[in-house]
Amino acid sequence: MIELFTAKTPNGIKIPIALEELAIPYTLRMMPMGSPDFRSAEFLSINPNGKIPAIRHHDTGRAPVTIFESGAILLYLADTFGGLAGATAAARGQTLSWLFLQVAGLGPMMGNAAHFRAMKSPDPYTLGRFEGEAGRYLALVEARLSETEWLNGETYSIADIAHFSWIRSAGYAGFDLKDFPILEAWVQNIEKRDATGWALARLG
C-alpha cells in the first residue's frame, strides 16, 4: 500500500495520476499549503525538505520505503510496479530525458515566473529571465509533440505526466495555451484519460 502525502498543485497531482494509471492502491494524506503538518516530526522523517509530494510504501515484511521529490517518486513507481517508462531502451532513455527536463527546467522556470509576476513591482530583468526561459521550454515541448504523440516517442509515460501537471497550469505563469495549440490539444487528451479524471476527483 502506498501512503501519499500531497496537495492539488502542479507537482502534487503528478503522483496520484501515476498511481491511478498503474492501478496501485493508495491512501491519500492531503497537505494543505501552509499546514503545520509540513514541519511535523512524522512528515520530516519522510521528507527532510518538508515539501509535497512524498510517499511511504508499506511493503509486507519490510520496513516502509520513503521517497520524496516528484521525479524520484515517478521513477520509483515505474520501476517498482512496471509501466509508464517505455518498453525499449530508446524509449526509456527519452522518458528519463524529458522527465528530468521538466523537474530541472520547465517546473522551476514556470514557478519562478509566477512568483515574480505576483510581486507588486516585479523587476523587469528578473521577470523577463524566468518568463523567457519558461516560454522557451514550452516551445521545446511543443516542437517535440509536433513530431510524436508522446514525449518518449513510444507510449504515454511518466514524462508526459510530469509535463502535463505544469503545462495545464500555464496561466499561472502568465502563458495562454492558445499560443501553443499542440500543447493545448495534448493537455486536453490527457485530461480525458480515466486515470487523470480519477486522480483529480480524489484530490477535490
PDB file of C-alpha atoms in Angstrom:
ATOM      1  CA  MET A   1       0.000   0.000   0.000  1.00  0.00           C
ATOM      2  CA  ILE A   2       1.243   3.472  -0.908  1.00  0.00           C
ATOM      3  CA  GLU A   3       0.629   6.303   1.534  1.00  0.00           C
ATOM      4  CA  LEU A   4       0.667   9.548  -0.460  1.00  0.00           C
ATOM      5  CA  PHE A   5       1.244  12.963   1.088  1.00  0.00           C
ATOM      6  CA  THR A   6       0.267  15.619  -1.424  1.00  0.00           C
ATOM      7  CA  ALA A   7      -1.761  18.689  -2.378  1.00  0.00           C
ATOM      8  CA  LYS A   8      -3.533  19.886  -5.517  1.00  0.00           C
ATOM      9  CA  THR A   9      -0.527  21.660  -7.015  1.00  0.00           C
ATOM     10  CA  PRO A  10       1.349  21.048 -10.276  1.00  0.00           C
ATOM     11  CA  ASN A  11       3.879  18.821  -8.505  1.00  0.00           C
ATOM     12  CA  GLY A  12       1.273  17.324  -6.209  1.00  0.00           C
ATOM     13  CA  ILE A  13      -1.042  15.983  -8.909  1.00  0.00           C
ATOM     14  CA  LYS A  14       1.677  14.020 -10.695  1.00  0.00           C
ATOM     15  CA  ILE A  15       1.752  11.148  -8.243  1.00  0.00           C
ATOM     16  CA  PRO A  16      -1.963  10.304  -7.951  1.00  0.00           C
ATOM     17  CA  ILE A  17      -2.192  10.350 -11.760  1.00  0.00           C
ATOM     18  CA  ALA A  18       0.656   7.831 -11.993  1.00  0.00           C
ATOM     19  CA  LEU A  19      -0.827   5.700  -9.207  1.00  0.00           C
ATOM     20  CA  GLU A  20      -4.186   5.595 -10.986  1.00  0.00           C
ATOM     21  CA  GLU A  21      -2.555   4.756 -14.328  1.00  0.00           C
ATOM     22  CA  LEU A  22      -0.660   1.868 -12.727  1.00  0.00           C
ATOM     23  CA  ALA A  23      -3.710   0.730 -10.704  1.00  0.00           C
ATOM     24  CA  ILE A  24      -1.720   0.876  -7.460  1.00  0.00           C
ATOM     25  CA  PRO A  25      -3.782   1.058  -4.255  1.00  0.00           C
ATOM     26  CA  TYR A  26      -3.023   4.145  -2.206  1.00  0.00           C
ATOM     27  CA  THR A  27      -4.255   6.207   0.681  1.00  0.00           C
ATOM     28  CA  LEU A  28      -4.353   9.968   0.387  1.00  0.00           C
ATOM     29  CA  ARG A  29      -2.977  12.307   3.042  1.00  0.00           C
ATOM     30  CA  MET A  30      -3.844  15.826   1.884  1.00  0.00           C
ATOM     31  CA  MET A  31      -1.380  18.500   2.999  1.00  0.00           C
ATOM     32  CA  PRO A  32      -2.872  21.989   2.512  1.00  0.00           C
ATOM     33  CA  MET A  33      -0.215  24.577   1.765  1.00  0.00           C
ATOM     34  CA  GLY A  34       0.836  26.305   4.989  1.00  0.00           C
ATOM     35  CA  SER A  35      -0.250  23.411   7.172  1.00  0.00           C
ATOM     36  CA  PRO A  36       1.839  22.845  10.335  1.00  0.00           C
ATOM     37  CA  ASP A  37       1.983  19.185   9.270  1.00  0.00           C
ATOM     38  CA  PHE A  38       4.840  20.120   6.938  1.00  0.00           C
ATOM     39  CA  ARG A  39       7.072  20.603   9.996  1.00  0.00           C
ATOM     40  CA  SER A  40       5.812  17.628  11.971  1.00  0.00           C
ATOM     41  CA  ALA A  41       8.349  15.022  13.042  1.00  0.00           C
ATOM     42  CA  GLU A  42       6.415  12.361  11.130  1.00  0.00           C
ATOM     43  CA  PHE A  43       6.470  14.212   7.833  1.00  0.00           C
ATOM     44  CA  LEU A  44      10.093  15.362   8.158  1.00  0.00           C
ATOM     45  CA  SER A  45      11.071  11.727   8.666  1.00  0.00           C
ATOM     46  CA  ILE A  46       9.571  11.063   5.204  1.00  0.00           C
ATOM     47  CA  ASN A  47      10.789  14.233   3.503  1.00  0.00           C
ATOM     48  CA  PRO A  48      13.506  16.170   5.354  1.00  0.00           C
ATOM     49  CA  ASN A  49      12.882  19.036   2.915  1.00  0.00           C
ATOM     50  CA  GLY A  50       9.340  19.433   4.258  1.00  0.00           C
ATOM     51  CA  LYS A  51       7.533  19.623   0.914  1.00  0.00           C
ATOM     52  CA  ILE A  52       4.983  17.597  -1.027  1.00  0.00           C
ATOM     53  CA  PRO A  53       4.698  15.200  -2.713  1.00  0.00           C
ATOM     54  CA  ALA A  54       6.134  12.335  -0.714  1.00  0.00           C
ATOM     55  CA  ILE A  55       5.205   8.680  -0.323  1.00  0.00           C
ATOM     56  CA  ARG A  56       5.588   5.944   2.235  1.00  0.00           C
ATOM     57  CA  HIS A  57       5.395   2.481   0.693  1.00  0.00           C
ATOM     58  CA  HIS A  58       4.245  -0.134   3.162  1.00  0.00           C
ATOM     59  CA  ASP A  59       5.501  -3.444   1.772  1.00  0.00           C
ATOM     60  CA  THR A  60       4.594  -6.607   3.723  1.00  0.00           C
ATOM     61  CA  GLY A  61       7.520  -7.938   5.712  1.00  0.00           C
ATOM     62  CA  ARG A  62       9.766  -4.961   5.104  1.00  0.00           C
ATOM     63  CA  ALA A  63      10.329  -1.555   6.652  1.00  0.00           C
ATOM     64  CA  PRO A  64       8.394   1.174   4.810  1.00  0.00           C
ATOM     65  CA  VAL A  65      10.214   2.803   1.899  1.00  0.00           C
ATOM     66  CA  THR A  66      10.022   6.607   1.872  1.00  0.00           C
ATOM     67  CA  ILE A  67      10.554   8.668  -1.286  1.00  0.00           C
ATOM     68  CA  PHE A  68      10.373  12.411  -1.827  1.00  0.00           C
ATOM     69  CA  GLU A  69      10.730  14.712  -4.876  1.00  0.00           C
ATOM     70  CA  SER A  70       8.139  14.185  -7.601  1.00  0.00           C
ATOM     71  CA  GLY A  71      10.550  12.937 -10.259  1.00  0.00           C
ATOM     72  CA  ALA A  72      12.076  10.398  -7.885  1.00  0.00           C
ATOM     73  CA  ILE A  73       8.629   9.154  -6.881  1.00  0.00           C
ATOM     74  CA  LEU A  74       7.533   8.768 -10.507  1.00  0.00           C
ATOM     75  CA  LEU A  75      10.671   6.759 -11.294  1.00  0.00           C
ATOM     76  CA  TYR A  76      10.229   4.607  -8.195  1.00  0.00           C
ATOM     77  CA  LEU A  77       6.640   3.771  -9.112  1.00  0.00           C
ATOM     78  CA  ALA A  78       7.522   2.983 -12.731  1.00  0.00           C
ATOM     79  CA  ASP A  79      10.453   0.755 -11.736  1.00  0.00           C
ATOM     80  CA  THR A  80       8.746  -0.959  -8.791  1.00  0.00           C
ATOM     81  CA  PHE A  81       5.385  -1.667 -10.371  1.00  0.00           C
ATOM     82  CA  GLY A  82       6.302  -1.764 -14.053  1.00  0.00           C
ATOM     83  CA  GLY A  83       4.985   0.584 -16.701  1.00  0.00           C
ATOM     84  CA  LEU A  84       4.987   4.239 -17.766  1.00  0.00           C
ATOM     85  CA  ALA A  85       8.696   4.290 -18.585  1.00  0.00           C
ATOM     86  CA  GLY A  86       8.877   2.877 -22.126  1.00  0.00           C
ATOM     87  CA  ALA A  87       9.316  -0.732 -23.188  1.00  0.00           C
ATOM     88  CA  THR A  88      12.508  -0.238 -25.200  1.00  0.00           C
ATOM     89  CA  ALA A  89      15.878   1.163 -24.173  1.00  0.00           C
ATOM     90  CA  ALA A  90      15.426   4.062 -26.594  1.00  0.00           C
ATOM     91  CA  ALA A  91      12.002   4.959 -25.206  1.00  0.00           C
ATOM     92  CA  ARG A  92      13.191   4.665 -21.597  1.00  0.00           C
ATOM     93  CA  GLY A  93      16.118   6.947 -22.386  1.00  0.00           C
ATOM     94  CA  GLN A  94      13.739   9.522 -23.830  1.00  0.00           C
ATOM     95  CA  THR A  95      11.397   9.131 -20.856  1.00  0.00           C
ATOM     96  CA  LEU A  96      14.231   9.939 -18.464  1.00  0.00           C
ATOM     97  CA  SER A  97      15.497  12.813 -20.596  1.00  0.00           C
ATOM     98  CA  TRP A  98      12.116  14.557 -20.780  1.00  0.00           C
ATOM     99  CA  LEU A  99      11.295  13.782 -17.145  1.00  0.00           C
ATOM    100  CA  PHE A 100      14.468  15.456 -15.937  1.00  0.00           C
ATOM    101  CA  LEU A 101      13.956  18.372 -18.307  1.00  0.00           C
ATOM    102  CA  GLN A 102      10.655  19.025 -16.548  1.00  0.00           C
ATOM    103  CA  VAL A 103      11.863  18.713 -12.968  1.00  0.00           C
ATOM    104  CA  ALA A 104      15.047  20.728 -13.572  1.00  0.00           C
ATOM    105  CA  GLY A 105      13.802  23.150 -16.210  1.00  0.00           C
ATOM    106  CA  LEU A 106      10.163  23.769 -17.027  1.00  0.00           C
ATOM    107  CA  GLY A 107       8.832  23.457 -13.467  1.00  0.00           C
ATOM    108  CA  PRO A 108      11.332  25.787 -11.775  1.00  0.00           C
ATOM    109  CA  MET A 109      11.134  28.358 -14.586  1.00  0.00           C
ATOM    110  CA  MET A 110       7.331  28.450 -14.504  1.00  0.00           C
ATOM    111  CA  GLY A 111       7.298  28.562 -10.711  1.00  0.00           C
ATOM    112  CA  ASN A 112       9.712  31.478 -10.616  1.00  0.00           C
ATOM    113  CA  ALA A 113       7.868  33.306 -13.395  1.00  0.00           C
ATOM    114  CA  ALA A 114       4.642  33.003 -11.391  1.00  0.00           C
ATOM    115  CA  HIS A 115       6.361  34.132  -8.187  1.00  0.00           C
ATOM    116  CA  PHE A 116       7.863  37.280  -9.663  1.00  0.00           C
ATOM    117  CA  ARG A 117       4.720  38.115 -11.642  1.00  0.00           C
ATOM    118  CA  ALA A 118       2.820  38.198  -8.336  1.00  0.00           C
ATOM    119  CA  MET A 119       5.081  40.885  -6.847  1.00  0.00           C
ATOM    120  CA  LYS A 120       3.720  44.440  -6.633  1.00  0.00           C
ATOM    121  CA  SER A 121       6.696  45.834  -8.542  1.00  0.00           C
ATOM    122  CA  PRO A 122       8.433  42.961 -10.328  1.00  0.00           C
ATOM    123  CA  ASP A 123      11.954  43.593 -11.542  1.00  0.00           C
ATOM    124  CA  PRO A 124      11.751  43.609 -15.371  1.00  0.00           C
ATOM    125  CA  TYR A 125      15.026  41.752 -15.857  1.00  0.00           C
ATOM    126  CA  THR A 126      14.196  39.016 -13.339  1.00  0.00           C
ATOM    127  CA  LEU A 127      10.682  38.527 -14.672  1.00  0.00           C
ATOM    128  CA  GLY A 128      11.904  38.585 -18.258  1.00  0.00           C
ATOM    129  CA  ARG A 129      14.541  35.984 -17.476  1.00  0.00           C
ATOM    130  CA  PHE A 130      12.124  33.459 -15.964  1.00  0.00           C
ATOM    131  CA  GLU A 131       9.266  34.133 -18.380  1.00  0.00           C
ATOM    132  CA  GLY A 132      11.657  33.861 -21.301  1.00  0.00           C
ATOM    133  CA  GLU A 133      13.026  30.531 -20.139  1.00  0.00           C
ATOM    134  CA  ALA A 134       9.581  29.159 -19.307  1.00  0.00           C
ATOM    135  CA  GLY A 135       8.362  30.142 -22.764  1.00  0.00           C
ATOM    136  CA  ARG A 136      11.396  28.521 -24.352  1.00  0.00           C
ATOM    137  CA  TYR A 137      10.689  25.251 -22.547  1.00  0.00           C
ATOM    138  CA  LEU A 138       7.027  25.330 -23.587  1.00  0.00           C
ATOM    139  CA  ALA A 139       8.061  25.834 -27.197  1.00  0.00           C
ATOM    140  CA  LEU A 140      10.572  22.996 -26.882  1.00  0.00           C
ATOM    141  CA  VAL A 141       7.924  20.578 -25.638  1.00  0.00           C
ATOM    142  CA  GLU A 142       5.509  21.722 -28.327  1.00  0.00           C
ATOM    143  CA  ALA A 143       8.138  21.078 -31.004  1.00  0.00           C
ATOM    144  CA  ARG A 144       8.665  17.563 -29.659  1.00  0.00           C
ATOM    145  CA  LEU A 145       4.936  16.858 -29.637  1.00  0.00           C
ATOM    146  CA  SER A 146       4.634  18.062 -33.213  1.00  0.00           C
ATOM    147  CA  GLU A 147       6.760  15.018 -34.113  1.00  0.00           C
ATOM    148  CA  THR A 148       5.327  12.348 -31.818  1.00  0.00           C
ATOM    149  CA  GLU A 149       2.174  11.670 -29.799  1.00  0.00           C
ATOM    150  CA  TRP A 150       4.035  11.111 -26.527  1.00  0.00           C
ATOM    151  CA  LEU A 151       7.301  12.552 -25.282  1.00  0.00           C
ATOM    152  CA  ASN A 152       9.283   9.315 -25.298  1.00  0.00           C
ATOM    153  CA  GLY A 153       8.283   8.624 -28.892  1.00  0.00           C
ATOM    154  CA  GLU A 154       6.548   5.368 -27.992  1.00  0.00           C
ATOM    155  CA  THR A 155       3.886   5.408 -25.283  1.00  0.00           C
ATOM    156  CA  TYR A 156       2.340   7.561 -22.576  1.00  0.00           C
ATOM    157  CA  SER A 157       4.829   7.775 -19.717  1.00  0.00           C
ATOM    158  CA  ILE A 158       5.851   9.473 -16.503  1.00  0.00           C
ATOM    159  CA  ALA A 159       7.486  12.156 -18.656  1.00  0.00           C
ATOM    160  CA  ASP A 160       4.071  13.089 -20.057  1.00  0.00           C
ATOM    161  CA  ILE A 161       2.526  13.099 -16.585  1.00  0.00           C
ATOM    162  CA  ALA A 162       5.266  15.378 -15.253  1.00  0.00           C
ATOM    163  CA  HIS A 163       4.899  17.900 -18.070  1.00  0.00           C
ATOM    164  CA  PHE A 164       1.095  17.749 -18.134  1.00  0.00           C
ATOM    165  CA  SER A 165       0.852  18.773 -14.496  1.00  0.00           C
ATOM    166  CA  TRP A 166       2.673  22.041 -15.193  1.00  0.00           C
ATOM    167  CA  ILE A 167       1.574  22.797 -18.751  1.00  0.00           C
ATOM    168  CA  ARG A 168      -2.123  22.569 -17.835  1.00  0.00           C
ATOM    169  CA  SER A 169      -1.397  25.396 -15.345  1.00  0.00           C
ATOM    170  CA  ALA A 170       0.455  27.619 -17.830  1.00  0.00           C
ATOM    171  CA  GLY A 171      -1.832  30.543 -16.983  1.00  0.00           C
ATOM    172  CA  TYR A 172      -0.315  30.553 -13.505  1.00  0.00           C
ATOM    173  CA  ALA A 173       2.959  31.709 -15.065  1.00  0.00           C
ATOM    174  CA  GLY A 174       1.343  34.159 -17.472  1.00  0.00           C
ATOM    175  CA  PHE A 175       1.047  31.967 -20.562  1.00  0.00           C
ATOM    176  CA  ASP A 176      -2.004  31.234 -22.701  1.00  0.00           C
ATOM    177  CA  LEU A 177      -2.095  27.716 -24.120  1.00  0.00           C
ATOM    178  CA  LYS A 178      -3.917  29.079 -27.166  1.00  0.00           C
ATOM    179  CA  ASP A 179      -0.470  30.308 -28.197  1.00  0.00           C
ATOM    180  CA  PHE A 180       0.691  26.680 -28.105  1.00  0.00           C
ATOM    181  CA  PRO A 181      -2.064  24.797 -29.974  1.00  0.00           C
ATOM    182  CA  ILE A 182      -0.267  21.443 -29.991  1.00  0.00           C
ATOM    183  CA  LEU A 183       0.252  21.621 -26.228  1.00  0.00           C
ATOM    184  CA  GLU A 184      -3.355  22.675 -25.712  1.00  0.00           C
ATOM    185  CA  ALA A 185      -4.667  19.645 -27.640  1.00  0.00           C
ATOM    186  CA  TRP A 186      -2.203  17.337 -25.860  1.00  0.00           C
ATOM    187  CA  VAL A 187      -3.326  18.576 -22.438  1.00  0.00           C
ATOM    188  CA  GLN A 188      -6.958  18.039 -23.395  1.00  0.00           C
ATOM    189  CA  ASN A 189      -6.210  14.461 -24.474  1.00  0.00           C
ATOM    190  CA  ILE A 190      -4.552  13.671 -21.135  1.00  0.00           C
ATOM    191  CA  GLU A 191      -7.418  15.271 -19.225  1.00  0.00           C
ATOM    192  CA  LYS A 192      -9.748  12.792 -20.960  1.00  0.00           C
ATOM    193  CA  ARG A 193      -7.838   9.763 -19.660  1.00  0.00           C
ATOM    194  CA  ASP A 194      -9.745   7.873 -16.976  1.00  0.00           C
ATOM    195  CA  ALA A 195      -6.783   7.831 -14.584  1.00  0.00           C
ATOM    196  CA  THR A 196      -6.385  11.591 -14.818  1.00  0.00           C
ATOM    197  CA  GLY A 197     -10.048  12.146 -14.040  1.00  0.00           C
ATOM    198  CA  TRP A 198      -9.999   9.727 -11.113  1.00  0.00           C
ATOM    199  CA  ALA A 199      -6.865  11.313  -9.626  1.00  0.00           C
ATOM    200  CA  LEU A 200      -8.121  14.891  -9.898  1.00  0.00           C
ATOM    201  CA  ALA A 201     -11.501  13.900  -8.471  1.00  0.00           C
ATOM    202  CA  ARG A 202      -9.858  12.327  -5.435  1.00  0.00           C
ATOM    203  CA  LEU A 203      -7.835  15.479  -4.831  1.00  0.00           C
ATOM    204  CA  GLY A 204     -11.070  17.507  -4.807  1.00  0.00           C
TER     205      GLY A 204
END
